[in-house]
Amino acid sequence: MSYHFWSDEETSLLIASIKRYNFDWEEVQFKTFPNLTIAQIKNKFYSNKQFKVLANQPITDYEKQLIRNSRQNVQNKPENVQQELNDQLNDFLNKINDYKEK
């Protein structure tokens, strides 16, 4: 497992997701941080005592918006990855064709 450097926005999103999913770590990971392990998410949360205080406060409108935005990003990623792979494959095939023509 590699170390993840958390941005300020990711840290805010972590707190918001914990509030939203009521400490259901699998749900937090699946819906918000699919590229991280549950252990990485828990380690970040438990590394700061202030997070526990924040997580027990009511969820704010800003935090709800963060979660909505993260869900859209997670849902769009597979399409973006597939498109990027298709583009790379097409570029590669074009280079092969160019090479053959020489």
mmCIF file of C-alpha atoms in Angstrom:
data_model
loop_
_atom_site.group_PDB
_atom_site.id
_atom_site.type_symbol
_atom_site.label_atom_id
_atom_site.label_comp_id
_atom_site.label_asym_id
_atom_site.label_seq_id
_atom_site.Cartn_x
_atom_site.Cartn_y
_atom_site.Cartn_z
ATOM 1 C CA MET A 1 0.000 0.000 0.000
ATOM 2 C CA SER A 2 1.443 3.334 -1.021
ATOM 3 C CA TYR A 3 1.058 6.564 0.920
ATOM 4 C CA HIS A 4 -1.597 8.974 -0.306
ATOM 5 C CA PHE A 5 -0.962 12.708 0.018
ATOM 6 C CA TRP A 6 -4.309 14.221 0.942
ATOM 7 C CA SER A 7 -5.335 17.572 -0.528
ATOM 8 C CA ASP A 8 -7.371 19.998 1.598
ATOM 9 C CA GLU A 9 -10.438 19.270 -0.546
ATOM 10 C CA GLU A 10 -10.027 15.508 -0.116
ATOM 11 C CA THR A 11 -9.720 15.962 3.631
ATOM 12 C CA SER A 12 -12.943 17.998 3.693
ATOM 13 C CA LEU A 13 -14.590 15.380 1.521
ATOM 14 C CA LEU A 14 -13.466 12.659 3.910
ATOM 15 C CA ILE A 15 -15.143 14.390 6.853
ATOM 16 C CA ALA A 16 -18.293 15.015 4.813
ATOM 17 C CA SER A 17 -18.442 11.407 3.623
ATOM 18 C CA ILE A 18 -18.031 10.052 7.127
ATOM 19 C CA LYS A 19 -20.934 12.216 8.239
ATOM 20 C CA ARG A 20 -23.048 11.243 5.235
ATOM 21 C CA TYR A 21 -22.402 7.499 5.436
ATOM 22 C CA ASN A 22 -22.323 7.343 9.244
ATOM 23 C CA PHE A 23 -18.850 5.814 9.595
ATOM 24 C CA ASP A 24 -19.614 3.057 7.068
ATOM 25 C CA TRP A 25 -16.052 2.777 5.790
ATOM 26 C CA GLU A 26 -16.927 0.542 2.853
ATOM 27 C CA GLU A 27 -19.524 3.043 1.666
ATOM 28 C CA VAL A 28 -17.095 5.948 2.089
ATOM 29 C CA GLN A 29 -14.495 4.071 0.080
ATOM 30 C CA PHE A 30 -16.876 2.832 -2.628
ATOM 31 C CA LYS A 31 -18.739 6.094 -3.224
ATOM 32 C CA THR A 32 -16.051 8.665 -2.517
ATOM 33 C CA PHE A 33 -12.516 7.243 -2.620
ATOM 34 C CA PRO A 34 -12.526 4.171 -4.877
ATOM 35 C CA ASN A 35 -8.815 4.586 -5.597
ATOM 36 C CA LEU A 36 -7.889 4.250 -1.902
ATOM 37 C CA THR A 37 -8.070 1.334 0.480
ATOM 38 C CA ILE A 38 -10.265 1.369 3.547
ATOM 39 C CA ALA A 39 -7.089 1.246 5.641
ATOM 40 C CA GLN A 40 -5.779 4.433 4.001
ATOM 41 C CA ILE A 41 -9.081 6.195 4.640
ATOM 42 C CA LYS A 42 -9.268 5.086 8.272
ATOM 43 C CA ASN A 43 -5.626 5.984 8.875
ATOM 44 C CA LYS A 44 -6.233 9.519 7.638
ATOM 45 C CA PHE A 45 -9.307 9.900 9.796
ATOM 46 C CA TYR A 46 -7.816 8.505 12.998
ATOM 47 C CA SER A 47 -4.546 10.405 12.559
ATOM 48 C CA ASN A 48 -6.188 13.667 13.602
ATOM 49 C CA LYS A 49 -8.237 14.000 16.799
ATOM 50 C CA GLN A 50 -9.989 17.091 15.396
ATOM 51 C CA PHE A 51 -11.607 14.948 12.680
ATOM 52 C CA LYS A 52 -13.574 13.023 15.292
ATOM 53 C CA VAL A 53 -15.060 16.270 16.599
ATOM 54 C CA LEU A 54 -15.869 17.501 13.094
ATOM 55 C CA ALA A 55 -17.423 14.186 12.069
ATOM 56 C CA ASN A 56 -19.933 14.397 14.911
ATOM 57 C CA GLN A 57 -21.239 17.792 13.811
ATOM 58 C CA PRO A 58 -24.211 18.096 11.430
ATOM 59 C CA ILE A 59 -23.379 17.890 7.743
ATOM 60 C CA THR A 60 -23.266 21.299 6.054
ATOM 61 C CA ASP A 61 -24.598 22.320 2.633
ATOM 62 C CA TYR A 62 -21.010 22.751 1.479
ATOM 63 C CA GLU A 63 -20.189 19.183 2.511
ATOM 64 C CA LYS A 64 -23.291 17.873 0.736
ATOM 65 C CA GLN A 65 -22.131 19.631 -2.427
ATOM 66 C CA LEU A 66 -18.652 18.123 -2.079
ATOM 67 C CA ILE A 67 -20.190 14.658 -1.924
ATOM 68 C CA ARG A 68 -22.409 15.304 -4.952
ATOM 69 C CA ASN A 69 -19.412 16.531 -6.947
ATOM 70 C CA SER A 70 -17.288 13.553 -5.921
ATOM 71 C CA ARG A 71 -20.006 11.108 -6.980
ATOM 72 C CA GLN A 72 -20.111 12.705 -10.419
ATOM 73 C CA ASN A 73 -16.340 12.418 -10.706
ATOM 74 C CA VAL A 74 -16.350 8.775 -9.635
ATOM 75 C CA GLN A 75 -19.167 7.932 -12.038
ATOM 76 C CA ASN A 76 -17.453 9.652 -14.958
ATOM 77 C CA LYS A 77 -14.018 8.135 -14.418
ATOM 78 C CA PRO A 78 -14.569 4.804 -16.195
ATOM 79 C CA GLU A 79 -15.767 6.612 -19.312
ATOM 80 C CA ASN A 80 -12.829 8.988 -19.225
ATOM 81 C CA VAL A 81 -10.375 6.140 -18.768
ATOM 82 C CA GLN A 82 -11.940 4.163 -21.611
ATOM 83 C CA GLN A 83 -11.805 7.192 -23.904
ATOM 84 C CA GLU A 84 -8.194 7.872 -22.977
ATOM 85 C CA LEU A 85 -7.244 4.250 -23.668
ATOM 86 C CA ASN A 86 -9.031 4.363 -27.022
ATOM 87 C CA ASP A 87 -7.205 7.556 -27.951
ATOM 88 C CA GLN A 88 -3.847 6.050 -26.986
ATOM 89 C CA LEU A 89 -4.566 2.910 -28.983
ATOM 90 C CA ASN A 90 -5.556 4.942 -32.033
ATOM 91 C CA ASP A 91 -2.380 7.026 -31.761
ATOM 92 C CA PHE A 92 -0.305 3.871 -31.500
ATOM 93 C CA LEU A 93 -1.997 2.274 -34.515
ATOM 94 C CA ASN A 94 -1.526 5.454 -36.540
ATOM 95 C CA LYS A 95 2.179 5.454 -35.724
ATOM 96 C CA ILE A 96 2.458 1.841 -36.847
ATOM 97 C CA ASN A 97 0.712 2.662 -40.128
ATOM 98 C CA ASP A 98 2.970 5.687 -40.648
ATOM 99 C CA TYR A 99 6.022 3.528 -40.029
ATOM 100 C CA LYS A 100 4.841 0.872 -42.513
ATOM 101 C CA GLU A 101 4.286 3.502 -45.202
ATOM 102 C CA LYS A 102 7.897 4.717 -44.994
#
